[in-house]
XYZ file of C-alpha atoms in Angstrom:
590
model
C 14.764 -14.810 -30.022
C 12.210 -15.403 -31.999
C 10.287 -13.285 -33.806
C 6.835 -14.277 -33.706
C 5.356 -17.666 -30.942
C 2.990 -19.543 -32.578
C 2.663 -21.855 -29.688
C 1.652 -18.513 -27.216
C 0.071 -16.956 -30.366
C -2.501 -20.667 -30.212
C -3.057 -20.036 -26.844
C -4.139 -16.591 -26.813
C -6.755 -17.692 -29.768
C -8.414 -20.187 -27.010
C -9.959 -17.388 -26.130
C -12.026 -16.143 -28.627
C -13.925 -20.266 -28.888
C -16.722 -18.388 -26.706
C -17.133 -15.910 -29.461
C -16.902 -17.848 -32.410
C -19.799 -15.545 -34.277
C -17.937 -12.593 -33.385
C -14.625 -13.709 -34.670
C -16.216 -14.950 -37.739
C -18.063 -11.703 -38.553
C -14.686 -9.485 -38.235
C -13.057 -12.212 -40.700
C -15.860 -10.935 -42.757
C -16.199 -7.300 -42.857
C -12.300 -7.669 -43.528
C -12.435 -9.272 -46.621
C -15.970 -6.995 -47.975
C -12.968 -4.265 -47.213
C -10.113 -5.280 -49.150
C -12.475 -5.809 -52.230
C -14.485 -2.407 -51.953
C -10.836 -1.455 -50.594
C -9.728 -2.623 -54.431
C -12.258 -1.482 -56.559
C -12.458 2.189 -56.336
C -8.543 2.339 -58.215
C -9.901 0.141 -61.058
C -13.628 2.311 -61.185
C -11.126 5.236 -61.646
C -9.415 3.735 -64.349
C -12.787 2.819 -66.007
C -13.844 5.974 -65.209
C -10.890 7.922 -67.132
C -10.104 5.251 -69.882
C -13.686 4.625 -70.989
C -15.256 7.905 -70.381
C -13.248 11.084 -70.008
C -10.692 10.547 -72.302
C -13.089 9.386 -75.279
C -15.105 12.268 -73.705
C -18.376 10.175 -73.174
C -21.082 11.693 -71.664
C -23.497 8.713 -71.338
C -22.692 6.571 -68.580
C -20.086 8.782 -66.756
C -22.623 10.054 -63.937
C -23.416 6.173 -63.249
C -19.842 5.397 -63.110
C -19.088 8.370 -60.668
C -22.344 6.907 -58.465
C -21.155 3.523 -58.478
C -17.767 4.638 -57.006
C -19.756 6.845 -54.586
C -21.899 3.920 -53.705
C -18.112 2.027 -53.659
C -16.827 4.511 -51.290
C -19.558 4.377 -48.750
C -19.295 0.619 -48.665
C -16.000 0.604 -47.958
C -16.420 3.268 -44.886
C -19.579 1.156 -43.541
C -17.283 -1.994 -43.219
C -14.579 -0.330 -42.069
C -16.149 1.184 -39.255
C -17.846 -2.427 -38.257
C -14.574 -4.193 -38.999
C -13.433 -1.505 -36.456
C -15.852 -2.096 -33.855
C -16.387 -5.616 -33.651
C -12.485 -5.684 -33.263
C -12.845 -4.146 -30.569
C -15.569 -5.354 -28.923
C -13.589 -8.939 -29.325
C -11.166 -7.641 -27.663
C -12.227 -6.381 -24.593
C -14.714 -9.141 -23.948
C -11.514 -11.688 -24.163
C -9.331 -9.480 -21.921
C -12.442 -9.069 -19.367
C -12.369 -13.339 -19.030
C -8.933 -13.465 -18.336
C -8.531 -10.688 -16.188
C -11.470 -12.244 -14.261
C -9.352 -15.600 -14.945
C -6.715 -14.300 -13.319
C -8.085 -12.365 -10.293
C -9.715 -15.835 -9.341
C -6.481 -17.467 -9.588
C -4.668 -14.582 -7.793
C -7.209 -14.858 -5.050
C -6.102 -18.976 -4.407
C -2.446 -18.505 -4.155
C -0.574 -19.740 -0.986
C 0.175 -16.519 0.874
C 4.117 -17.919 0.133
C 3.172 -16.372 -3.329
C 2.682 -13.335 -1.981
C 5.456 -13.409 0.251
C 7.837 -12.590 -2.928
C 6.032 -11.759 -5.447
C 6.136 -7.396 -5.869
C 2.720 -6.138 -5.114
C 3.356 -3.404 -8.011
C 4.640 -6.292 -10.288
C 0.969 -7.952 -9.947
C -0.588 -4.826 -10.610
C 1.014 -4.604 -14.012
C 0.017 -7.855 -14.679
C -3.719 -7.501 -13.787
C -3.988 -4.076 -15.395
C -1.416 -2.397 -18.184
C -0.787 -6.220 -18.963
C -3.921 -7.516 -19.943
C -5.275 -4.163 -21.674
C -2.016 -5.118 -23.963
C -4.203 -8.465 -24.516
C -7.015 -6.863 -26.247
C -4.786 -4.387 -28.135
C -3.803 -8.150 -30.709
C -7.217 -7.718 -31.531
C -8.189 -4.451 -31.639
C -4.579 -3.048 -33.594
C -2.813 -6.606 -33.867
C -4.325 -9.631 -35.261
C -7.296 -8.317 -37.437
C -5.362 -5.040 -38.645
C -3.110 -7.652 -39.654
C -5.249 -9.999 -41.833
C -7.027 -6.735 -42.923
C -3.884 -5.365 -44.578
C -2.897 -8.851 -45.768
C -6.123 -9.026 -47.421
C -6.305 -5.803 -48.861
C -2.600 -6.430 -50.366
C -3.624 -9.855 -51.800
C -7.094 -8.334 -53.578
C -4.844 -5.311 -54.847
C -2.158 -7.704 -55.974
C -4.633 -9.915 -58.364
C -6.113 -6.432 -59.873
C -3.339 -5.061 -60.513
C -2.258 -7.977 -62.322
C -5.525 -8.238 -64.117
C -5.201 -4.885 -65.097
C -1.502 -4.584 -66.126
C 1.045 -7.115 -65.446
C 4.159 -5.072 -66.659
C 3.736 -2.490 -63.961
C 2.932 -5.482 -61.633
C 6.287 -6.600 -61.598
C 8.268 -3.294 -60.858
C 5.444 -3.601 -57.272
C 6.661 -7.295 -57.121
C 10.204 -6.430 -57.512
C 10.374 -4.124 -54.604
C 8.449 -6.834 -52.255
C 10.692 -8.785 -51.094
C 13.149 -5.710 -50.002
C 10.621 -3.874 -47.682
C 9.809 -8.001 -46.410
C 13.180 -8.371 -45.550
C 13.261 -5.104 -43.631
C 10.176 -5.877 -41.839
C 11.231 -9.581 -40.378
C 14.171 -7.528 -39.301
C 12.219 -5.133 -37.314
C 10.144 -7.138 -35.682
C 13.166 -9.537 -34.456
C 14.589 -6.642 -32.875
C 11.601 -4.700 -31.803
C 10.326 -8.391 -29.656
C 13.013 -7.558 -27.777
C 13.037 -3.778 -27.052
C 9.016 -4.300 -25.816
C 10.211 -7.308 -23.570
C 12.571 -4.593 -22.093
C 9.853 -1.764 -22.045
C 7.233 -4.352 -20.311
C 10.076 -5.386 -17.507
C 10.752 -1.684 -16.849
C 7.303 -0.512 -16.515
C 6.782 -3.651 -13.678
C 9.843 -1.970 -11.916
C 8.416 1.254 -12.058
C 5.149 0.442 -11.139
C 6.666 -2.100 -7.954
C 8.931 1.198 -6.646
C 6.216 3.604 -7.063
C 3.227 1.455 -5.513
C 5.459 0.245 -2.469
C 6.623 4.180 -1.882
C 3.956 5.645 -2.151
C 2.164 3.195 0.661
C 5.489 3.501 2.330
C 5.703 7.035 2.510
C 5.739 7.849 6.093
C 8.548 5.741 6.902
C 10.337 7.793 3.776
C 9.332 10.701 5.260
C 10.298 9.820 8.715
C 13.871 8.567 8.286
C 14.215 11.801 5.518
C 14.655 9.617 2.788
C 13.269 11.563 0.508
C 16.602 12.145 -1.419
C 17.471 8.915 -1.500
C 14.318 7.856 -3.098
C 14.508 10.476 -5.552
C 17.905 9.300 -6.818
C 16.748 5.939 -7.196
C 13.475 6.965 -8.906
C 15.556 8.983 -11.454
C 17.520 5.210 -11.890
C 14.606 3.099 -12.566
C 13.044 5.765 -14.355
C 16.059 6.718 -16.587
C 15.983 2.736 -17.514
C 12.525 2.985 -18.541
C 13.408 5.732 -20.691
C 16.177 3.575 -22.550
C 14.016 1.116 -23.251
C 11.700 3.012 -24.690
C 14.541 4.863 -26.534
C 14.934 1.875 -28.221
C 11.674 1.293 -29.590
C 11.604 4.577 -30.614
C 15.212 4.253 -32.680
C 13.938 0.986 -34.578
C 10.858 2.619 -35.592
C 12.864 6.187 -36.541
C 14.891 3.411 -38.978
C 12.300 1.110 -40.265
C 9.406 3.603 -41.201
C 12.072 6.105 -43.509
C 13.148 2.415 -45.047
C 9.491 1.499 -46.476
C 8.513 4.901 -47.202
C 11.506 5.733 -49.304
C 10.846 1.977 -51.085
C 7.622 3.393 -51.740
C 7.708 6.144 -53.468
C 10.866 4.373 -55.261
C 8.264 2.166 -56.480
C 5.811 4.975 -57.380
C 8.122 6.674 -59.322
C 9.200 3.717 -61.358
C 5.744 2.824 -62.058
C 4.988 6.791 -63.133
C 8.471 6.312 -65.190
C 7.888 3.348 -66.968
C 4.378 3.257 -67.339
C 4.390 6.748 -68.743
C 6.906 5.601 -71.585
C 4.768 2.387 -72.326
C 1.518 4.984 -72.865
C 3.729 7.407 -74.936
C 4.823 4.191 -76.883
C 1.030 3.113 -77.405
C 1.501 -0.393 -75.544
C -1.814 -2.175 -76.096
C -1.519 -3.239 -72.279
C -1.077 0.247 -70.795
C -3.428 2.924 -70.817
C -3.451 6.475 -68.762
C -6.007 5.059 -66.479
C -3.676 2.558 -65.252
C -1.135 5.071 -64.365
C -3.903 6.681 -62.206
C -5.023 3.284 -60.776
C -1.407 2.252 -60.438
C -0.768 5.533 -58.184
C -3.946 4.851 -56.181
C -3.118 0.864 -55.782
C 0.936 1.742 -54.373
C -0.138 3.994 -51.684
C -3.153 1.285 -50.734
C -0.555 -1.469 -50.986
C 2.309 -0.147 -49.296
C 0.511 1.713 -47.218
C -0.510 -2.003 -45.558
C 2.822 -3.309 -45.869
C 4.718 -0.619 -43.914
C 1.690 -0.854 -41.215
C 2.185 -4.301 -40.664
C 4.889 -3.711 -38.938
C 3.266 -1.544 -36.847
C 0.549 -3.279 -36.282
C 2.841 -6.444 -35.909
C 4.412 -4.453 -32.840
C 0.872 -3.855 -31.216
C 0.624 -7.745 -31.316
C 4.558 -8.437 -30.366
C 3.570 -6.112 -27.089
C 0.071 -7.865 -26.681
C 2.210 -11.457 -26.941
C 4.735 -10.639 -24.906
C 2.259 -9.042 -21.511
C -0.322 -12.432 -22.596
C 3.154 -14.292 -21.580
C 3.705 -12.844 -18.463
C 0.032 -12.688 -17.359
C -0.307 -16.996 -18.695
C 3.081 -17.202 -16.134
C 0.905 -16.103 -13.628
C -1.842 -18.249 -14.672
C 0.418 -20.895 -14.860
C 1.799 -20.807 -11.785
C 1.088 -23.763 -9.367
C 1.458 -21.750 -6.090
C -2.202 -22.085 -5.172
C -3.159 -24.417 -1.661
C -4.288 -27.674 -3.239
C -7.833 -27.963 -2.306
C -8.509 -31.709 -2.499
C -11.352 -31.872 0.179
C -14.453 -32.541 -1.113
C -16.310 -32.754 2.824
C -18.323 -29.245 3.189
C -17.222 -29.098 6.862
C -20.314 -28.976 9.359
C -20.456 -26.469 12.129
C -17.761 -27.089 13.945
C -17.509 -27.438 18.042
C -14.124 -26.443 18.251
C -11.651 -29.380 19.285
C -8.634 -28.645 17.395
C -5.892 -30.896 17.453
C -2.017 -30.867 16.092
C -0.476 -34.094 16.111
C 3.548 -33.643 15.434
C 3.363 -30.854 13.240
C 6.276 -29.840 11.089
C 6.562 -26.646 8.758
C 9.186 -24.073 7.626
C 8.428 -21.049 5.068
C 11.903 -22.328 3.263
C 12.718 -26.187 2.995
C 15.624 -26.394 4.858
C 14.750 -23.710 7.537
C 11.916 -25.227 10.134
C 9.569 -23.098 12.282
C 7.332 -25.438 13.682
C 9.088 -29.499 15.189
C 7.102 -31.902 15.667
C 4.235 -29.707 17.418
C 1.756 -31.461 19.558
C -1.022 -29.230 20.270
C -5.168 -29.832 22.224
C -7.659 -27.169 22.525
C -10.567 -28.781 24.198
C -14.508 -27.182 22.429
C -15.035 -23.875 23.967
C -11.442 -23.559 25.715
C -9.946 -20.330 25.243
C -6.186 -20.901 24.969
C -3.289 -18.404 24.850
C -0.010 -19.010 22.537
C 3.093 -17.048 23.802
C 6.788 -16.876 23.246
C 9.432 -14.717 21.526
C 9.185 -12.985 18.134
C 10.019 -16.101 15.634
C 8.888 -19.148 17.930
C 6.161 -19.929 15.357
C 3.107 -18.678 16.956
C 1.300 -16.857 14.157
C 2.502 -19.823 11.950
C 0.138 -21.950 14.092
C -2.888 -19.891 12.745
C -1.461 -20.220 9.212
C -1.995 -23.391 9.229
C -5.327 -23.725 10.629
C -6.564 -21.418 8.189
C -4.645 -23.785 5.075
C -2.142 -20.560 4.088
C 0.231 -22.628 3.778
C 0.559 -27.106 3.676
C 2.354 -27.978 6.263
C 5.264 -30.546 5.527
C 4.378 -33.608 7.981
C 2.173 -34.498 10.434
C -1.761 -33.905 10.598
C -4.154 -30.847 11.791
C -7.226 -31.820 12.750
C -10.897 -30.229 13.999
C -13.181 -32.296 15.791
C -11.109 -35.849 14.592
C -11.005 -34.767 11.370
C -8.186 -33.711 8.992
C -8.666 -30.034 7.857
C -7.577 -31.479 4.502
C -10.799 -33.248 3.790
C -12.563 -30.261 4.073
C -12.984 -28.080 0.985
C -11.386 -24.286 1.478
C -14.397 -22.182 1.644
C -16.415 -24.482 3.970
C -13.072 -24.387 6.458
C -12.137 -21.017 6.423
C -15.764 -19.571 6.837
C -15.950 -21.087 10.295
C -12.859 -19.727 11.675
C -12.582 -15.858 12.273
C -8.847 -14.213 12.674
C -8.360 -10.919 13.972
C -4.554 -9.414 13.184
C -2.677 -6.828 14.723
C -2.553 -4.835 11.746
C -5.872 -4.579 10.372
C -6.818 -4.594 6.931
C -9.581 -2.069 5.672
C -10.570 -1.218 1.903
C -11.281 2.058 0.910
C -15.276 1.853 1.373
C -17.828 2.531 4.070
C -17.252 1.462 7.938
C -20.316 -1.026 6.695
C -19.189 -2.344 3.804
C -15.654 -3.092 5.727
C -17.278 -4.689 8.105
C -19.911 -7.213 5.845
C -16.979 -7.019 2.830
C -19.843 -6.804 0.814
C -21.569 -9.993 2.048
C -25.905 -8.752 1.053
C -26.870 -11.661 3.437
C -26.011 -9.393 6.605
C -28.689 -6.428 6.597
C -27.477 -3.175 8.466
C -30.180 -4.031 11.393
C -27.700 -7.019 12.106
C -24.522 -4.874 11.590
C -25.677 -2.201 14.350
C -26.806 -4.750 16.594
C -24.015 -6.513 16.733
C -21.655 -3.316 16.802
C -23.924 -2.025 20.289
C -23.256 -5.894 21.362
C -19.305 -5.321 20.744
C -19.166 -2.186 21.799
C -18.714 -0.062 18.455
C -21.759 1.733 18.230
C -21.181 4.760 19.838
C -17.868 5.430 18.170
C -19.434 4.650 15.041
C -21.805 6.769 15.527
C -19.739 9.669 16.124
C -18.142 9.878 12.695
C -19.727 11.922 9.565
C -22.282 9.462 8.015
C -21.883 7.110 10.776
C -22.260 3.530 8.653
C -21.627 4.808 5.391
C -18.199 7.047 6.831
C -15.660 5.953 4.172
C -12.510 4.897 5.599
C -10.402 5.916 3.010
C -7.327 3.604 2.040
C -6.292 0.721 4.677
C -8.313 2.795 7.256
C -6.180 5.992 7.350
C -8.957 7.735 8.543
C -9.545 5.909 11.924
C -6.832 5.026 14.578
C -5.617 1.785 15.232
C -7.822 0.944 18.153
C -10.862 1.894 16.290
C -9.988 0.124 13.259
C -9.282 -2.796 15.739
C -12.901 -2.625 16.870
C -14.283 -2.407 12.904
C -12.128 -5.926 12.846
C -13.502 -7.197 15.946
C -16.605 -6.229 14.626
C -16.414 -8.131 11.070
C -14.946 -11.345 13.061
C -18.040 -11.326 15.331
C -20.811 -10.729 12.930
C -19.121 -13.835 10.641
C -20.311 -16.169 14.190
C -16.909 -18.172 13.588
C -16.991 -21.599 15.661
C -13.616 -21.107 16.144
C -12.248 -17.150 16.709
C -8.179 -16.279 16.445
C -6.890 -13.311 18.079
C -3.201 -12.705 16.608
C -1.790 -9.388 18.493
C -4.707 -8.259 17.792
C -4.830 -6.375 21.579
C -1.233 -4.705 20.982
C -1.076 -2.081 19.353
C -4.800 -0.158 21.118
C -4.576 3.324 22.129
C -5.808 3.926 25.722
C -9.039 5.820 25.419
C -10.221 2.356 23.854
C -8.721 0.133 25.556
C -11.335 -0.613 27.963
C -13.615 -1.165 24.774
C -11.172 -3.438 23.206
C -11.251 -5.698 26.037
C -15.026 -5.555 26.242
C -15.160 -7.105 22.775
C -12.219 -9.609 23.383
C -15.020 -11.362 26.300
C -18.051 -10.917 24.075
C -16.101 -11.919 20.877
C -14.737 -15.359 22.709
C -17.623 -16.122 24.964
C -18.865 -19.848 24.020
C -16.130 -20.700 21.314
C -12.501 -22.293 20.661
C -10.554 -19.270 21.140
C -6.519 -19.016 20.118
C -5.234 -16.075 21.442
C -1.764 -14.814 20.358
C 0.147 -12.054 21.997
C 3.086 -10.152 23.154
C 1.531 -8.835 26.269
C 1.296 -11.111 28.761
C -0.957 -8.951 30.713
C -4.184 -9.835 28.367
C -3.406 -14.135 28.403
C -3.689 -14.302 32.202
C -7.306 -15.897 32.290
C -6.627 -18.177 29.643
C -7.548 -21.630 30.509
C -4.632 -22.682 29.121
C -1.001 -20.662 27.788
C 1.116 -22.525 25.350
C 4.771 -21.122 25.319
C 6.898 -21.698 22.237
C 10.248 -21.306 22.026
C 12.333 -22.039 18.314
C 9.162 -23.858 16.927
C 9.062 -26.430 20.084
C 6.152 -26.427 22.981
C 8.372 -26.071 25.847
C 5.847 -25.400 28.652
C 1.939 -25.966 29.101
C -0.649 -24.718 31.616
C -2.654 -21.839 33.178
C -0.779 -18.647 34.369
C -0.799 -19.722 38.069
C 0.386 -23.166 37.254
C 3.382 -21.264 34.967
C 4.219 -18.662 37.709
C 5.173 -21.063 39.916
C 8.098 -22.847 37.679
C 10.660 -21.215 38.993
C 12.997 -21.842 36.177
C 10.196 -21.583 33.748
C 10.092 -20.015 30.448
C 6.851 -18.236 30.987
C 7.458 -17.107 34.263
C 10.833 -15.493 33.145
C 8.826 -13.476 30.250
C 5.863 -12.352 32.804
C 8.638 -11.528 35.441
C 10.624 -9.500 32.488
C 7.326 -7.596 31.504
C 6.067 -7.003 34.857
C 9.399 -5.101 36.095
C 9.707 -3.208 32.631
C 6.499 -2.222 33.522
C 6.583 -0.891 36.815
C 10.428 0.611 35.654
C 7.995 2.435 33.259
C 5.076 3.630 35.657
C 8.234 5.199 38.204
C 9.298 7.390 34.843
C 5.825 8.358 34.307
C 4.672 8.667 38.268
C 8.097 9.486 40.388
């Protein structure tokens, strides 16, 4: 593997073309600190040679000011160098994660359908806060030290070439040990980044999974394999740590190898009078190996900062690079629709050998309220997939009023169609915000309006704070009928032209179920309805029922029409629901 990509390394640079002053400025303050960085050794050495050992009063307190003056200097761009490192950094990590939450946001819901929730996570967060880290303790650190090493090489060489060499000399040693490391340390934080998007996948999907753990006393189980994952995270980290326990003994011991040969030598060329050596290079020379070195072993380091920011900017640009997003190639803002919705032989499967939907052939007539029914995997909620453009189907056309849903641009589509699920989705916000998702167009006069029209206002009413009640995560804090109404409630406020109910009646408890169905006529009243469900009880005044059977429309009509097929698919569903029903009442009521 290699050690460094220069092709990802380009890539990552793209980035900084918006802040071009910025990245120019750090450059800067870098190099005014390798030279202030350089000349406080060599003001010492003037310092000792010129004045204190001749014993020179005059011009001694200037000296000692200049390398005060020297000092501060240095500290003023290093803390600038510092900051505007930083500040790079983060602003170039806050457009790609921006970048990226955009593109995450127009994936086909396929994407989502294997992709780990928890492995996302790690991209969008712990991922891209590695980013800014080449920046902030990679890149510039980097040229800062490479700087300060180069400066420090030419005044040392000025100053005393003999000693120079012995530095030279041990160069290419402590190199060799540092392309070494970072070979192997690429590959220990590719193993560290892989186990922390494990982790983070198990954890996340527990941790929202918990009841069923709970309920099924799993609890053991999960432990174990916790211990497992986390175990593996700890080897991989064990790793790093080992390299870094090998490589950082190496350089120092070089160093002070290198010190001591320098303190060795040098001191026999003073005793021996050497015209080129003086005492005040042994002191500069002592100064200028722990402000070289001192670089060259942090490299490394700071080379590892950058090897983990390269390696999470690869796996977040594999997201980004990922072509799993619906192709929008409408460019027709679709006009308010009157609701004729037409599929004309229709054929999709989720896998490309595995169909759902054959050769579908489906009317719903403007304002017709039509009810899709059939056993669990006959492709109903994959009809209302593909309406809404989750997923393209494979042949065939969808159209709305004569015209193919794929002229029409995303946004334009899928704000004129309204979908209410069985299991509703609600952020941890207010009841308010749930139910606007933020939208500052729809003033809470409309929201409470709407919610007495539905049939919501009462209940909302009863919570603490009423509108502004926060919900906590998903809902927890309301049941599933009253979360049902909050979805009713953000469907009907949207005024779709067309409205989708997918079992969205199915899973109500009975003190509001009377309310639920209240909604259900106010929510459908005047619009394309497609209503999906289980129950059979809640399609009868359909105008028309659909029944699908293994992705094929095997019987059409309203529920009298269907009841009196006596072979018929539908009836044989209503007929099985109907006695499991009363079989039920008898148990309850004998």
């Amino acid at each position: 593997m290699k050690a460094f990509d220069t092709r990802l390394f380009k890539r990552i640079l793209e980035y900084t073309k918006p802040y071009k002053w910025r990245y120019n400025s750090v450059i800067a303050w870098a190099i005014l600190l390798s030279i202030f960085a350089a000349l406080r050794p060599y003001l010492l050495k003037d310092i000792i040679d010129d004045y204190v050992i001749p014993k020179k009063v005059n011009g001694f307190i200037i000296m000692t000011i200049i390398m005060g003056i020297t000092l501060f200097l240095e500290v003023l761009a290093q803390f600038y160098f510092v900051y505007w490192a930083n500040v790079l950094g983060q602003d170039i990590v806050k457009d790609i994660r921006i970048k990226l939450f955009k593109h995450l946001t127009s994936f086909k819901i396929s994407y989502y359908d294997h992709e780990p929730v928890g492995k996302l996570i790690t991209r969008s967060v712990s991922d891209i806060e590695a980013i800014a880290r080449i920046f902030s303790q990679g890149l510039f650190m980097i040229i800062s030290d490479l700087l300060k090493m180069v400066v420090i090489l030419g005044f040392m060489l000025y100053m005393n070439w003999k000693l120079t060499m012995i530095v030279v000399a041990a160069m290419p040693i402590l190199i060799y040990a540092t392309r070494i490391f970072q070979v192997k340390m690429k590959d220990a934080f590719e193993e560290v980044r892989n186990q922390v998007a494990n982790m983070n996948t198990f954890v996340q999907e527990r941790v929202s999974g918990m009841k069923i753990v709970q309920l099924f006393t799993r609890e053991e189980t999960e432990y174990k394999k916790f211990k497992e994952i986390n175990n593996l995270h700890r080897k991989a980290w064990v790793k790093n740590v080992w390299y870094n326990s090998i490589f950082f003994p190496i350089a120092d011991i070089i160093s002070a190898l290198t010190l001591s040969l320098i303190i060795y030598f040098g001191s026999i060329l003073v005793l021996k009078r050497d015209p080129v050596t003086e005492l005040g290079d042994l002191m500069a020379f002592n100064m200028y190996i722990a402000i070289f070195f001192t670089p060259l072993r942090q490299i490394a380091d700071k080379f590892n900062e950058m090897q983990m920011g390269m390696i999470a900017a690869n796996r977040v640009f594999e997201v980004l690079d990922s072509e799993k997003h619906i192709e929008s190639n409408g460019t027709q803002m679709a006009p308010k629709f009157e609701g004729k919705i037409n599929f004309e032989n229709v054929t999709f499967g989720y896998k490309p050998d595995e169909e759902v939907l054959k050769s579908i052939n489906l009317s719903v007539h403007k304002g017709e309220t039509i009810a899709i029914v059939g056993a669990t995997g006959a492709g109903k909620s994959t009809i209302i997939n593909l309406l809404n453009r989750f997923y393209d189907i494979k042949s065939g056309a969808i159209s709305i009023d004569d015209k193919n849903i794929q002229n029409f641009t995303l946004d334009s589509l899928r704000k004129q169609i309204a979908v209410v699920l069985q299991d509703v989705f609600l952020f941890a916000d207010t009841i308010h915000n749930n139910i606007t998702l933020n939208n500052e167009s729809i003033s809470r006069e409309e929201v409470i309006k709407a919610a007495k029209e539905i049939g919501a206002h009462d209940f909302i009413m009863s919570l603490p704070e009423n509108y502004d009640y926060n919900v906590k995560e998903r809902g927890n804090m309301l049941s599933s009928g009253q979360r049902q109404l909050i979805a009713f409630l953000r469907a009907y406020l949207s005024n779709p032209s067309i409205l989708i109910l997918d079992e969205a009646t199915s899973s109500i408890d009975a003190y509001l179920e009377e309310m639920i169905q209240k909604a259900t006529v106010t929510l459908t009243k005047n619009r394309t309805s497609i209503v999906i469900a289980h129950r059979l009880a809640t399609v009868i005044n359909a105008d028309k029922i659909v029944v699908l059977d293994k992705g094929i429309v095997v019987e059409e009509g309203n529920h009298q029409n269907l009841l009196q097929k006596e072979e018929g698919y539908y009836r044989k569903l209503y007929e099985a629901q109907f006695i499991n029903h009363e079989e039920e009442e008898e148990e309850i009521n004998p």
